[in-house]
Amino acid sequence: MNFEYFLARRITFKTHRKVSALVVRLAVLSIAVAIATIEIAFSFVKGFETEIQKKVIGFGSHVQIGNYFRSTESEIVPLPMNEPSILEIRNLPNVVTVSPYVQRFGLLRGKEGQAGVGMKGVAANYDWRFFTLALKEGRIPDFKAAEKESDEVLISKYLARLLDLHVGDKTRIFFIDEPIKRRPLKVVGIYESGMEEFDKVVVICDLRMLQKVYGWDDNQVSGFEVNLASMAEECQWVASDTFPFFQQKCVDPIISAATEINNLTPYLFGAEPITYIYPDIFDWLSLQQQNVWFIMILMIIVAVINMTSVVLILILERTRTVGLLRAIGLSAGRMQRVFVINAAFLIGSGVLVGNLLGLGLLASQDIFGWLRVSQESYFIEVVPVAWEWSKFLWVNIGLIAICCLCMLLPSMLVFSIKPVKALRFD
């Protein structure tokens, strides 16, 4: 067995004194808390980011294709539903669905007044998965059953409470035209997404009803919503002329898809990624990652400081042992390795405890959802958990490597211990 390894193990597990024993426990605890805190921070921030993205995309899809040119100030130029390029877009590898929509603003009347809303008309084959999960009362509108335009609508819980509307109630929507147009509606479902910015205005209705309001034919729509199969970034290492000589470049799949769609569509069409339509929300989400890096750096600094204190105390406690070993021929470099290996044992123990603590808390949150926040402030009710296994692995490897390397400096104290003076030490 390697002598340095044997001696370090003895120091770590067999010969702690009262003072060093307390300091060692505190150091191991600091490593454990650092690992657990960083893992929880990464998981919660990524989970929060993913949930908010899902909600925004649920209202607007990954990429929206529309005609943003107007022939007059009040009239939107419709797009043809049978445009040949739409079939090409459906066949793109990352595209799941391409759904037509018609959008129009109006005044929704209720028992307690009226509110300005954005009517979003969708077709019978619309992907209802997001609203199915957000549904609180009633059911999803069924536009397939109606031979002509349906009067069924899905409204938010916010609008239902504001206008005193309930499932099964009859109401009306008014469109400010010359003359004013009105349409009867029936509330069949109430949803709640937690995104108040959308809940205040979005009402889902039949696409055919809005086509008639505009005076369009069955082949004309406001635009198309494109949903993608994956949002995973494609990253690769590329050469750089400056230090570092290799850099990682990642391609956003949403922006990449929007660019590809723009290349396929005619000039009247314009494809915009959801990140460009709602930049404030996505910029705010990206800022959350900076908080995680701040927490990680702070935790690593605390762990390094605690481990440095432990190594110094262990060396000072064993000054006579160091002097004796050096007197019988053990070099200062080998003695230094003993204390670095000793620190590595303690760091490893802290990492093991930290993973049990951090992953255990995340698992309990994922199963029981005990940590809840205000939905009005954070757009979610239960703090979501994202299992970022690759990040967890790199956090463990990085913390162990940084702490072990930093222990080289305090362990150099053994070079200053002279065998003659150490053996006389009282």
mmCIF file of N, CA and C in Angstrom, residues 9 58 77 84 121 124 160 172 182 187 189-190 202 219 230 239 270 289 356:
data_model
loop_
_atom_site.group_PDB
_atom_site.id
_atom_site.type_symbol
_atom_site.label_atom_id
_atom_site.label_comp_id
_atom_site.label_asym_id
_atom_site.label_seq_id
_atom_site.Cartn_x
_atom_site.Cartn_y
_atom_site.Cartn_z
ATOM 1 N N ARG A 9 -4.907 8.125 5.535
ATOM 2 C CA ARG A 9 -6.121 7.451 6.015
ATOM 3 C C ARG A 9 -6.121 7.351 7.531
ATOM 4 N N GLY A 58 -46.960 27.616 -24.719
ATOM 5 C CA GLY A 58 -48.324 27.094 -24.773
ATOM 6 C C GLY A 58 -49.304 28.113 -25.334
ATOM 7 N N VAL A 77 -53.646 42.016 -43.517
ATOM 8 C CA VAL A 77 -53.689 41.242 -44.755
ATOM 9 C C VAL A 77 -53.628 39.753 -44.399
ATOM 10 N N PRO A 84 -48.095 26.506 -50.507
ATOM 11 C CA PRO A 84 -47.277 25.294 -50.674
ATOM 12 C C PRO A 84 -46.124 25.184 -49.681
ATOM 13 N N GLY A 121 -58.555 32.510 -32.511
ATOM 14 C CA GLY A 121 -59.319 31.465 -33.175
ATOM 15 C C GLY A 121 -58.418 30.339 -33.635
ATOM 16 N N ALA A 124 -59.907 22.874 -35.645
ATOM 17 C CA ALA A 124 -60.324 21.670 -34.926
ATOM 18 C C ALA A 124 -59.143 20.788 -34.548
ATOM 19 N N ALA A 160 -63.017 35.091 -15.776
ATOM 20 C CA ALA A 160 -64.259 34.544 -15.215
ATOM 21 C C ALA A 160 -64.602 35.241 -13.903
ATOM 22 N N ARG A 172 -71.477 37.586 -24.790
ATOM 23 C CA ARG A 172 -71.281 38.145 -26.136
ATOM 24 C C ARG A 172 -69.922 38.816 -26.244
ATOM 25 N N ARG A 182 -71.151 41.850 -33.380
ATOM 26 C CA ARG A 182 -71.268 41.112 -32.130
ATOM 27 C C ARG A 182 -71.478 39.636 -32.438
ATOM 28 N N VAL A 187 -69.488 29.875 -22.632
ATOM 29 C CA VAL A 187 -68.303 29.483 -21.865
ATOM 30 C C VAL A 187 -68.400 27.992 -21.543
ATOM 31 N N GLY A 189 -65.308 26.189 -20.775
ATOM 32 C CA GLY A 189 -64.160 25.824 -19.954
ATOM 33 C C GLY A 189 -63.464 27.041 -19.390
ATOM 34 N N ILE A 190 -62.810 26.857 -18.233
ATOM 35 C CA ILE A 190 -62.067 27.923 -17.572
ATOM 36 C C ILE A 190 -60.671 27.390 -17.259
ATOM 37 N N VAL A 202 -56.353 36.497 -23.030
ATOM 38 C CA VAL A 202 -56.473 35.439 -24.034
ATOM 39 C C VAL A 202 -57.768 34.644 -23.857
ATOM 40 N N ASN A 219 -60.156 29.913 -46.523
ATOM 41 C CA ASN A 219 -58.750 29.640 -46.811
ATOM 42 C C ASN A 219 -57.816 30.728 -46.275
ATOM 43 N N SER A 230 -38.069 19.446 -30.082
ATOM 44 C CA SER A 230 -37.023 19.573 -29.067
ATOM 45 C C SER A 230 -36.519 21.011 -29.005
ATOM 46 N N ALA A 239 -12.504 26.275 -33.102
ATOM 47 C CA ALA A 239 -11.196 26.903 -32.886
ATOM 48 C C ALA A 239 -11.351 28.411 -32.756
ATOM 49 N N GLY A 270 -43.667 36.104 -42.566
ATOM 50 C CA GLY A 270 -42.561 36.410 -41.665
ATOM 51 C C GLY A 270 -42.607 35.479 -40.477
ATOM 52 N N GLN A 289 -29.932 32.580 -14.314
ATOM 53 C CA GLN A 289 -28.736 31.741 -14.326
ATOM 54 C C GLN A 289 -27.557 32.433 -13.660
ATOM 55 N N LEU A 356 -26.272 13.165 -0.942
ATOM 56 C CA LEU A 356 -27.412 12.528 -0.260
ATOM 57 C C LEU A 356 -28.414 13.579 0.209
#
